[in-house]
Short mmCIF file of C-alpha atoms and ligand atoms in Angstrom, two decimals:
data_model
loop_
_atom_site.label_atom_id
_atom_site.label_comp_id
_atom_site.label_asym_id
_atom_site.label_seq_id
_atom_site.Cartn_x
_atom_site.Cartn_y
_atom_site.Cartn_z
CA UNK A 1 0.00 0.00 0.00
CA UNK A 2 0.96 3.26 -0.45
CA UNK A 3 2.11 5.16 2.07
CA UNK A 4 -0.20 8.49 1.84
CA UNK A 5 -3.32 6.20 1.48
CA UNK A 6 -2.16 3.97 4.62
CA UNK A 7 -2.30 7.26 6.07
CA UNK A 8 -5.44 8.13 4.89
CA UNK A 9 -6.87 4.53 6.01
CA UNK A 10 -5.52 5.24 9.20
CA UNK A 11 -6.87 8.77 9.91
CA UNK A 12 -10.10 7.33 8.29
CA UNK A 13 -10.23 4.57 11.33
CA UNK A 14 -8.90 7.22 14.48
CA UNK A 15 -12.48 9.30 12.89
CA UNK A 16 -14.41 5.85 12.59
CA UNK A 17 -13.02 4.96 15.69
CA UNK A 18 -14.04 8.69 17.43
CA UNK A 19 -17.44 9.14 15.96
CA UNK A 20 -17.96 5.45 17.67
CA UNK A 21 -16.94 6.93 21.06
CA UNK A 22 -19.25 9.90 20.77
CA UNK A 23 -21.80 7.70 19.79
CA UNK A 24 -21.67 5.69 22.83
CA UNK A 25 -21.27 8.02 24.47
CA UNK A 26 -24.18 9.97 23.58
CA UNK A 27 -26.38 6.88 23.80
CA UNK A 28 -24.72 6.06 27.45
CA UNK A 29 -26.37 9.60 28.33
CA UNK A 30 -29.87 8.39 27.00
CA UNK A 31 -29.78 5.26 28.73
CA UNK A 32 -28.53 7.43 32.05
CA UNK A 33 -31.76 9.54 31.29
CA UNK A 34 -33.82 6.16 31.51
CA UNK A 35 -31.62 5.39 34.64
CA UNK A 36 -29.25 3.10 33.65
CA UNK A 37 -28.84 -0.66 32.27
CA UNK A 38 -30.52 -3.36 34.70
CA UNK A 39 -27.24 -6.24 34.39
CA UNK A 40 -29.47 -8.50 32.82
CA UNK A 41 -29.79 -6.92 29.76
CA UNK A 42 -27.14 -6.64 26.94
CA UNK A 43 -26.25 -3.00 26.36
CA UNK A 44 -27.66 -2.68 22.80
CA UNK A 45 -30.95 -5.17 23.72
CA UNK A 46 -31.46 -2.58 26.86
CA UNK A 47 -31.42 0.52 24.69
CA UNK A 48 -33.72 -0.30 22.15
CA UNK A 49 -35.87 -2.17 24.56
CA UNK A 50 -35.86 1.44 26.50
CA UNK A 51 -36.72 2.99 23.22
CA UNK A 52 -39.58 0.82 22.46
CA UNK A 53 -40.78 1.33 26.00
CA UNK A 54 -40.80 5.10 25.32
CA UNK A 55 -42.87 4.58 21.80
CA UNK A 56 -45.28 2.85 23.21
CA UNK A 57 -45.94 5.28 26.12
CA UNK A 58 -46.06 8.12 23.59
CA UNK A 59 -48.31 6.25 21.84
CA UNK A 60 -50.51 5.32 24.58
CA UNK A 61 -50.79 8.58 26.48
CA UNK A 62 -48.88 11.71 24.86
CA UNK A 63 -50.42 11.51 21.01
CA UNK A 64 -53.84 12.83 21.73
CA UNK A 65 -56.22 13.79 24.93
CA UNK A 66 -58.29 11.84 23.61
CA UNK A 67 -56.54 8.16 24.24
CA UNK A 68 -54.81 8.99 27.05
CA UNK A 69 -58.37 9.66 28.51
CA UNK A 70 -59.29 6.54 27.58
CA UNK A 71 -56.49 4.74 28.58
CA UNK A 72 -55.99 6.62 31.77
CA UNK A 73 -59.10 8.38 32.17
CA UNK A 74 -57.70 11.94 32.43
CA UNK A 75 -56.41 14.12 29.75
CA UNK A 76 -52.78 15.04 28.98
CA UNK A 77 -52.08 18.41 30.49
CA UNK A 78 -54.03 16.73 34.36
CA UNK A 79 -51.40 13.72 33.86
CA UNK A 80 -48.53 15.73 33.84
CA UNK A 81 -49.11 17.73 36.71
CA UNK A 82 -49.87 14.33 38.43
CA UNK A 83 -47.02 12.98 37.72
CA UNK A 84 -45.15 16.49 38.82
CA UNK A 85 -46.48 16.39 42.26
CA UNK A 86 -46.16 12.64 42.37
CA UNK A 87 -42.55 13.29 41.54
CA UNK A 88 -41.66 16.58 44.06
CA UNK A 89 -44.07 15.76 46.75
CA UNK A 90 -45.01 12.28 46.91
CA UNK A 91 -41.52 11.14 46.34
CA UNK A 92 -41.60 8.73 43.19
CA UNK A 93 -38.38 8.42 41.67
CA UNK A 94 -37.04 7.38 38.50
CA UNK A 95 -35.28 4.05 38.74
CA UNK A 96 -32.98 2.21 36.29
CA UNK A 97 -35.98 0.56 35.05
CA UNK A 98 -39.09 3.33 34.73
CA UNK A 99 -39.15 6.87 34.64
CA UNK A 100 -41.69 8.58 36.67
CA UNK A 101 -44.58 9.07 34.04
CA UNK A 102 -44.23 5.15 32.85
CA UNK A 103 -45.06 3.92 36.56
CA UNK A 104 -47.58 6.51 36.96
CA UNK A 105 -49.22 5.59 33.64
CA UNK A 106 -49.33 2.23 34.47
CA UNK A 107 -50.95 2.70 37.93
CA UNK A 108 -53.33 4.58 36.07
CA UNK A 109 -53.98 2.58 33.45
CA UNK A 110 -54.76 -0.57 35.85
CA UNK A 111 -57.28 1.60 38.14
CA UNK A 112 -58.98 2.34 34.64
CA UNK A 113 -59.31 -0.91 33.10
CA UNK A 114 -59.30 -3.18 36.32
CA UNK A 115 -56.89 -5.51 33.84
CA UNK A 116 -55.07 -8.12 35.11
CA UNK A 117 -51.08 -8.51 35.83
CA UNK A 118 -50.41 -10.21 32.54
CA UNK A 119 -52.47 -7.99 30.47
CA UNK A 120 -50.57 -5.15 31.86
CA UNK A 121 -47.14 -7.20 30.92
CA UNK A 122 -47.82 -7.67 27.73
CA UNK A 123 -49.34 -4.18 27.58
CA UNK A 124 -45.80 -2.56 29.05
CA UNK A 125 -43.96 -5.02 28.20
CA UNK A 126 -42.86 -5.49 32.16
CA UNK A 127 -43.07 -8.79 33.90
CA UNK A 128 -45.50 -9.41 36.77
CA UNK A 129 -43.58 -8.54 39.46
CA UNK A 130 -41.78 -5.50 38.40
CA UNK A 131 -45.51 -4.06 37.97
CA UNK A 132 -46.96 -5.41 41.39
CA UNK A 133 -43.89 -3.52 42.72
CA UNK A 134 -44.09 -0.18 41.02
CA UNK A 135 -47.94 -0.02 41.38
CA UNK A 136 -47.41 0.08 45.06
CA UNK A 137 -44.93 2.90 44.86
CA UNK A 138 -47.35 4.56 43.12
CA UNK A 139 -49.83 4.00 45.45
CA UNK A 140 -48.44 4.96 48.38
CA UNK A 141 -47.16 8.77 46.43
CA UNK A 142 -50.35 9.26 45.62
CA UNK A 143 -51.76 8.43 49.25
CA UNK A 144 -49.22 11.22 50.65
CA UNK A 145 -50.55 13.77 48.49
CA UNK A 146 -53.80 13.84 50.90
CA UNK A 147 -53.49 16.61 52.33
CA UNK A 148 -53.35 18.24 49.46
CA UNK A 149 -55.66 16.81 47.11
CA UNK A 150 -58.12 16.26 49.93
CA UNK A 151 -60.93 19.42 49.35
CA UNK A 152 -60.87 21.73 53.17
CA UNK A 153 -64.25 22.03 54.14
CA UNK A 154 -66.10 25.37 53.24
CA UNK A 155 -69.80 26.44 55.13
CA UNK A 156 -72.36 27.87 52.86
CA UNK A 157 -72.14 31.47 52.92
CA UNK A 158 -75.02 33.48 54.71
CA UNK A 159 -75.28 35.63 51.32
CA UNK A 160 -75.42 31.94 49.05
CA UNK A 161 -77.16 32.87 45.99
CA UNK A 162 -76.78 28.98 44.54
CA UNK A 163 -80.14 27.97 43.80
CA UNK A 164 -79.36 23.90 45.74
CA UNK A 165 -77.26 25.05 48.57
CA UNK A 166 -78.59 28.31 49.76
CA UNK A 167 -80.85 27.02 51.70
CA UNK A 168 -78.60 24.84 53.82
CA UNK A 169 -76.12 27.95 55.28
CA UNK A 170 -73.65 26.73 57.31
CA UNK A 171 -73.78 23.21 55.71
CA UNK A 172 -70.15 21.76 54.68
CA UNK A 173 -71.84 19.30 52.08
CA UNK A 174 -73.32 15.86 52.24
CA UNK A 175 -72.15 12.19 53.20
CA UNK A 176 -72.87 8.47 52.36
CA UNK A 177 -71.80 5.00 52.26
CA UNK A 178 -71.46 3.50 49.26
CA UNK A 179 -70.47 -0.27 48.24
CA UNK A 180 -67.61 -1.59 46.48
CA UNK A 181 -67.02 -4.92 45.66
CA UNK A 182 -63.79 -6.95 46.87
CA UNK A 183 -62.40 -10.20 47.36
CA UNK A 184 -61.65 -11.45 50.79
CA UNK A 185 -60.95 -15.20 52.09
CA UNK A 186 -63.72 -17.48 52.62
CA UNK A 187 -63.76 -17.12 56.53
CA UNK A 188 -64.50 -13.17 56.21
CA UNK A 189 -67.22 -13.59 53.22
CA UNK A 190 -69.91 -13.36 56.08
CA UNK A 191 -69.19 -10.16 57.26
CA UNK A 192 -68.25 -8.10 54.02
CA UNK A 193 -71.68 -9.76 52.78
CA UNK A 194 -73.48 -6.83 52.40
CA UNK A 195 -77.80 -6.83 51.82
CA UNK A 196 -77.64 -7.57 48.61
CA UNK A 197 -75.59 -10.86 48.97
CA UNK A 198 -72.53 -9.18 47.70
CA UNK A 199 -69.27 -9.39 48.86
CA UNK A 200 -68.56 -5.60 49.64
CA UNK A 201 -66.58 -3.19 51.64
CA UNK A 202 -68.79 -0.03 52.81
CA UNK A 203 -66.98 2.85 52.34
CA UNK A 204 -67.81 6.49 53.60
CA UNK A 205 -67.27 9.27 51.69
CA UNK A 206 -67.97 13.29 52.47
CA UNK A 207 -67.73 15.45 49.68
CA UNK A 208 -68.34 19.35 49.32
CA UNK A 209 -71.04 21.07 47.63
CA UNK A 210 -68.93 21.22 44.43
CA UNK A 211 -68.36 17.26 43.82
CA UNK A 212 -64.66 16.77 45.46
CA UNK A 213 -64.15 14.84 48.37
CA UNK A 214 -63.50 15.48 52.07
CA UNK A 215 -63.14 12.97 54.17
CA UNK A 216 -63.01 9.36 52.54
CA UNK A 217 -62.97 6.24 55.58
CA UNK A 218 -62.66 2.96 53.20
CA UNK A 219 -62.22 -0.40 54.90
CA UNK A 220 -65.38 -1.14 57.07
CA UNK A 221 -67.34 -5.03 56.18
CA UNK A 222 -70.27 -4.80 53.61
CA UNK A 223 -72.35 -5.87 56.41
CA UNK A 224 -72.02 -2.45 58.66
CA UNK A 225 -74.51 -0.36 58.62
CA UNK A 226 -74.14 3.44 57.37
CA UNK A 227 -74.83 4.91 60.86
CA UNK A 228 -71.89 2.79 62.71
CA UNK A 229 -69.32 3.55 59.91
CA UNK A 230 -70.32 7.35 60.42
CA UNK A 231 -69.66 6.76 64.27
CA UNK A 232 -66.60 5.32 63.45
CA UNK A 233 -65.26 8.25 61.36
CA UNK A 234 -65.97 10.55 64.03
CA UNK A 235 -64.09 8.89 66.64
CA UNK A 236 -60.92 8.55 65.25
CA UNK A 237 -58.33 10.74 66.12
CA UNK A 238 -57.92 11.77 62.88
CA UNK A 239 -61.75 11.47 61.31
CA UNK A 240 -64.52 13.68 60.50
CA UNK A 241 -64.57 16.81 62.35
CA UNK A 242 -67.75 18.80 61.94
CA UNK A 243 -67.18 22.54 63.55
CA UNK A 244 -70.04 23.84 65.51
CA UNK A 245 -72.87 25.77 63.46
CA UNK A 246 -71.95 23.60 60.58
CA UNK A 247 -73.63 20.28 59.14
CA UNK A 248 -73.59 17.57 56.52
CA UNK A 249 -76.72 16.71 54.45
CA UNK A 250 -77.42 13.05 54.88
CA UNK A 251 -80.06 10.61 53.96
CA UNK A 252 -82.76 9.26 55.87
CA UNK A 253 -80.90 6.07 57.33
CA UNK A 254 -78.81 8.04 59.31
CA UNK A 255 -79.84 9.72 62.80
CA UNK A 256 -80.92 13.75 62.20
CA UNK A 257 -78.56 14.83 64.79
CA UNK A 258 -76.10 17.76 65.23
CA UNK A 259 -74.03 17.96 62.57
CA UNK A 260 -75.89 15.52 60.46
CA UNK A 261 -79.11 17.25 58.93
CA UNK A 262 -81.43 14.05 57.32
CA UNK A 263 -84.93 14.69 55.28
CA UNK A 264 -88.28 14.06 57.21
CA UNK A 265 -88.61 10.17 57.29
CA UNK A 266 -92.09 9.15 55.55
CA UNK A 267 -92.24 11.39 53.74
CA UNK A 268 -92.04 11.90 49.48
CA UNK A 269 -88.05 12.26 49.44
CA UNK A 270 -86.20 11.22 46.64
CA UNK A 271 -85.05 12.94 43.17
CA UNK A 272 -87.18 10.81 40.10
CA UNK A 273 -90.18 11.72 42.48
CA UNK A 274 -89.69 15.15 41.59
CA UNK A 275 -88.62 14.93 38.50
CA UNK A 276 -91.80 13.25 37.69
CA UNK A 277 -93.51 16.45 37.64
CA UNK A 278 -94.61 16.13 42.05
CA UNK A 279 -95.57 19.54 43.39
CA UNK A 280 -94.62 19.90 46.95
CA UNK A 281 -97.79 19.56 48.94
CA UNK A 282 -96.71 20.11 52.70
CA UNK A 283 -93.31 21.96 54.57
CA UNK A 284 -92.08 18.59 54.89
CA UNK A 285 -92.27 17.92 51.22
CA UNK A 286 -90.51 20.93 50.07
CA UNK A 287 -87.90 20.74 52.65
CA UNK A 288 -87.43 16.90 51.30
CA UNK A 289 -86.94 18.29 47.98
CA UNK A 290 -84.71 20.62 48.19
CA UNK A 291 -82.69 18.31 50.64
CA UNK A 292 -82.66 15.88 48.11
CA UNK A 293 -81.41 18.21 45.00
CA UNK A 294 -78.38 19.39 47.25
CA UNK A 295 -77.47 15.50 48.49
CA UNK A 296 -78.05 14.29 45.40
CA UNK A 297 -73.82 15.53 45.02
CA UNK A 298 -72.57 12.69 46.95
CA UNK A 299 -74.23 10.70 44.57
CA UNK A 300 -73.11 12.13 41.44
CA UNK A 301 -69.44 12.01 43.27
CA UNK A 302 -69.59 8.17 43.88
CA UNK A 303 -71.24 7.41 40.54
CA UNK A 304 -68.77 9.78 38.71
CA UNK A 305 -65.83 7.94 40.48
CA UNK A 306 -67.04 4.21 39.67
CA UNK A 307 -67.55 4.76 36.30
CA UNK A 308 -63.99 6.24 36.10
CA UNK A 309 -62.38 3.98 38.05
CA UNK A 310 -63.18 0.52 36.56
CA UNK A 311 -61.11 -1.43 39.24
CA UNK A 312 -64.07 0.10 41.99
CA UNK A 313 -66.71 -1.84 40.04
CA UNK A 314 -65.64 -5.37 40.14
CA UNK A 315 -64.03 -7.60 42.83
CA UNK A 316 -60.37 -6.79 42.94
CA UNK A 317 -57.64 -9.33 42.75
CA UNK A 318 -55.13 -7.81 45.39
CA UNK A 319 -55.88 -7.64 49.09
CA UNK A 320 -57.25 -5.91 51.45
CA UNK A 321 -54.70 -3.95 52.66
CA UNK A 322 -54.28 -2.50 49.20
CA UNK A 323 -58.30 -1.97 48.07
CA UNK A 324 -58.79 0.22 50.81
CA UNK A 325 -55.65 2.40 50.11
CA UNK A 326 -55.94 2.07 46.32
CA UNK A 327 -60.32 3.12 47.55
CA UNK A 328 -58.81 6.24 48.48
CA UNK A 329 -56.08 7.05 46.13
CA UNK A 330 -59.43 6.94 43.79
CA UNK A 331 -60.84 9.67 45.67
CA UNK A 332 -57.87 11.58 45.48
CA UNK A 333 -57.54 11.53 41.88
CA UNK A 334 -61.33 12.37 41.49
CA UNK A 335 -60.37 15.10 43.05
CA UNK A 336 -57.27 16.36 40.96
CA UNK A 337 -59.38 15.80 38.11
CA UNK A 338 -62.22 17.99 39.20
CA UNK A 339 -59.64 20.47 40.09
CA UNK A 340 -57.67 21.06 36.81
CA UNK A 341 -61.43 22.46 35.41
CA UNK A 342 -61.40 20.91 32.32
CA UNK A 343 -64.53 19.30 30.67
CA UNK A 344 -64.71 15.99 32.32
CA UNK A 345 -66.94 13.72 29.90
CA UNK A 346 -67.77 11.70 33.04
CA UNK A 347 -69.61 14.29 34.30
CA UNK A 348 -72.32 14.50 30.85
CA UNK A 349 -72.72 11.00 31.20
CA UNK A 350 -74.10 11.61 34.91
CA UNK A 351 -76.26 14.48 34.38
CA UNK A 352 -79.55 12.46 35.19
CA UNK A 353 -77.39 10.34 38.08
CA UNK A 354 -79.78 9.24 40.86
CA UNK A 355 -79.24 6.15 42.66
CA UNK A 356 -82.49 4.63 44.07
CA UNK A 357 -84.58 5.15 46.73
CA UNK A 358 -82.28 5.30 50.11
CA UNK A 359 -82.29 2.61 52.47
CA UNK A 360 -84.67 3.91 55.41
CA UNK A 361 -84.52 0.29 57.12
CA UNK A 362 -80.90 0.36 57.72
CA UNK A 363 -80.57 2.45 60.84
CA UNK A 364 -77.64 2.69 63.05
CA UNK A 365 -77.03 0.22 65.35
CA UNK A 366 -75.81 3.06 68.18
CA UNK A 367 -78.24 5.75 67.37
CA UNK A 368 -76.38 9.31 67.46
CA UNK A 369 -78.71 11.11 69.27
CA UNK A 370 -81.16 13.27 68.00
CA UNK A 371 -81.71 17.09 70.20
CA UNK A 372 -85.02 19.24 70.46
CA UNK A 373 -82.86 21.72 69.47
CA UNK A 374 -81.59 19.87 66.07
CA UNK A 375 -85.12 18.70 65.28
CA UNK A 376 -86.70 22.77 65.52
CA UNK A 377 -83.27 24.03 63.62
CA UNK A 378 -84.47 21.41 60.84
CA UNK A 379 -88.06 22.92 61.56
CA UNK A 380 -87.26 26.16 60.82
CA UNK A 381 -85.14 25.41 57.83
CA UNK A 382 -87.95 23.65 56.41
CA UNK A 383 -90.11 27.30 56.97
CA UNK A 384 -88.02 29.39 55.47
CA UNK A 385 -87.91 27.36 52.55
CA UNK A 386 -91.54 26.62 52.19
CA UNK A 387 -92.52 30.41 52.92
CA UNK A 388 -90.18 30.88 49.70
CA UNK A 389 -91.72 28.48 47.72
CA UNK A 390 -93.16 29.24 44.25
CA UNK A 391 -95.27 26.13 42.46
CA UNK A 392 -94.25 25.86 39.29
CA UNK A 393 -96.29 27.61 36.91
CA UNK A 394 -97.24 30.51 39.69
CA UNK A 395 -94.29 32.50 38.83
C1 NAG B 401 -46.60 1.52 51.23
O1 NAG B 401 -47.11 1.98 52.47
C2 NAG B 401 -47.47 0.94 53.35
C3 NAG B 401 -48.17 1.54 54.55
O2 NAG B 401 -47.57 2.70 55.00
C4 NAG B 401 -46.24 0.17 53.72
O3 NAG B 401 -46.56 -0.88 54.61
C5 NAG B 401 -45.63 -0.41 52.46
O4 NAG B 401 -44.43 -1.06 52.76
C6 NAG B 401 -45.36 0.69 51.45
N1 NAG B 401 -44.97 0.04 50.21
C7 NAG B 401 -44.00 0.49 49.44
C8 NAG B 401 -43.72 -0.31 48.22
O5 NAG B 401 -43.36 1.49 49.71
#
């Protein structure tokens, strides 16, 4: 060979041999972005595996609002800021195997879809027990953000001018049990059996006037009745706490005590009744109406977070332990949601929500008591509001 082109070969390899080192280099950073090779994994299989991990996230949730609500039933711009606050406040961390956003998006995705462990493996691409493991994490982020996703209790405003809730100054919002179905072992079937025959745990949830949730006590048998979870909540050190002067509508299985304000018992009460075209007739009457119209939120809450959350609607495969934190992380995320302001097509699909009559036979097993002094502020309540009363058609 000549000796200018052995020269030329040679220069031609150092390059060849540099670009290589930038390029590893450069690809070494990418991989440090995704955290870092797991020792398993050949270098090269790693990175592209990483890669294809990434495509199929961007696929699945940054392309368009509209499939990342339906694979993770909130829209882009709400699961960022999740993952944000998930990431500076509830401590998640990137590891050599997930950025933040892939975990979340996976914890997500499973509350939507209820799917199993291998449909989310071969959905991710992860194996069983790398997403048992992260889905925890997850879990137990979101369940520090409490404080701050959970809404602080506001009174009704003397001046109100909100055509449900003005009547009811003072009042913080309304409260109810509602059922969720979950698998526990055979021995413990009798006492999560609720009265419908269904294995269920009876959570209680408060929520404010404007849908988001206050207080959320998950974890009490199907069996127990509304009144003794309600008990419950208020006993614990850190439970419901319901200031003087202020109240929380509830329905007519629970005690009308202080604190707790619950329609006139035999009376016309519920929602369809009205809708049906029913005048009022008598004070009772109209106070049950408009009673019902501002409960009915709790409602709408519960049936806006079922239908969003598909793993609340079917019996869960993990334990116990984990439905009633995963219950509440829910409830916390209903929340977020509801905060960020956006349209949430849950809430069109709910605008005629009403769930059934309420369950009048199930009273507490420890009455709260009930005051002279509650009964007459209910009294009066129910005067003001039929003094005000227009019939339809005389206005
Ligand atoms: C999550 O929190 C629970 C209860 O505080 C704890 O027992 C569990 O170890 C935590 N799990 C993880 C994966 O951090």
């Amino acid at each position: 060979m000549e000796p200018h082109l052995r020269e030329m070969v040679g220069m031609l390899a150092g390059c060849i041999t540099l670009l290589l080192a930038v390029r590893t280099l450069v690809l070494s950073m990418i991989v440090a972005v995704g955290g870092g090779r797991p020792r398993h994994l050949p270098d090269r299989t790693f990175r592209l595996d990483f890669h294809a991990k990434r495509a199929n996230l961007r696929a699945m949730i940054y392309s368009s609002d509209a499939t990342c609500f339906n694979q993770i039933r909130m829209y882009r711009a709400t699961f960022d800021k999740l993952c944000h606050m998930l990431d500076t406040i509830g401590g998640l961390r990137p590891t050599k195997h997930m950025l933040v956003d892939e975990q979340v998006a996976m914890f997500l995705h499973i509350l939507s879809h209820h799917v199993k462990n291998r449909v989310i493996q071969f959905e991710f691409g992860r194996s069983g027990e790398t997403i048992s493991r992260y889905f925890k994490l997850v879990l137990n982020a979101t369940i520090r953000l409490q404080s701050l996703l959970l809404k602080k209790a506001e009174p009704i405003p003397e001046d109100s001018n909100d055509v449900r809730w003005k009547w009811f100054k003072g009042c913080l919002g309304a409260l109810d049990g509602t059922h969720i179905r979950v698998q526990v072992l055979a021995q413990h079937k009798g006492r999560y059996r609720n009265r419908k025959g269904e294995i269920t745990t009876n959570v209680l949830g408060v929520c404010s006037p404007d849908g988001e949730f206050i207080f959320v006590l998950p974890g009490w048998e199907g069996s127990a009745a509304d009144g003794r979870v309600l008990r419950d909540a208020i006993r614990r050190p850190f439970g419901l706490r319901v200031p003087l002067g202020n109240y929380y509508l509830v329905d007519a299985g629970y005690t009308n005590c202080q604190g707790f304000l619950a329609p006139y018992r035999g009376q016309r009460y519920h929602l369809n009744d009205w809708r049906q075209g029913h005048q009022p007739q008598t004070l009772h009457e109209c106070f049950n109406m408009r009673h019902s119209a501002a409960r009915n939120v709790i409602e709408r809450c519960f049936g806006i977070l079922k239908s969003r959350w598909a793993i609340l609607r079917s019996p869960s495969f993990y334990p116990v332990r984990l439905q009633n934190r995963y219950i509440v992380a829910c409830c916390l995320l209903h929340n977020l949601i509801r905060r960020e302001g956006v349209q949430d097509p849950l809430d069109e699909q709910l605008d005629s929500f009403d769930t059934g009559p309420p369950t009048i036979e199930n009273t507490p097993l420890v009455p709260m008591e009930t005051s002279e002094v509650w009964s007459n502020y209910r009294e009066q309540i129910a005067n003001e509001m039929f003094a005000a009363f227009v019939p339809l058609g005389h206005n």
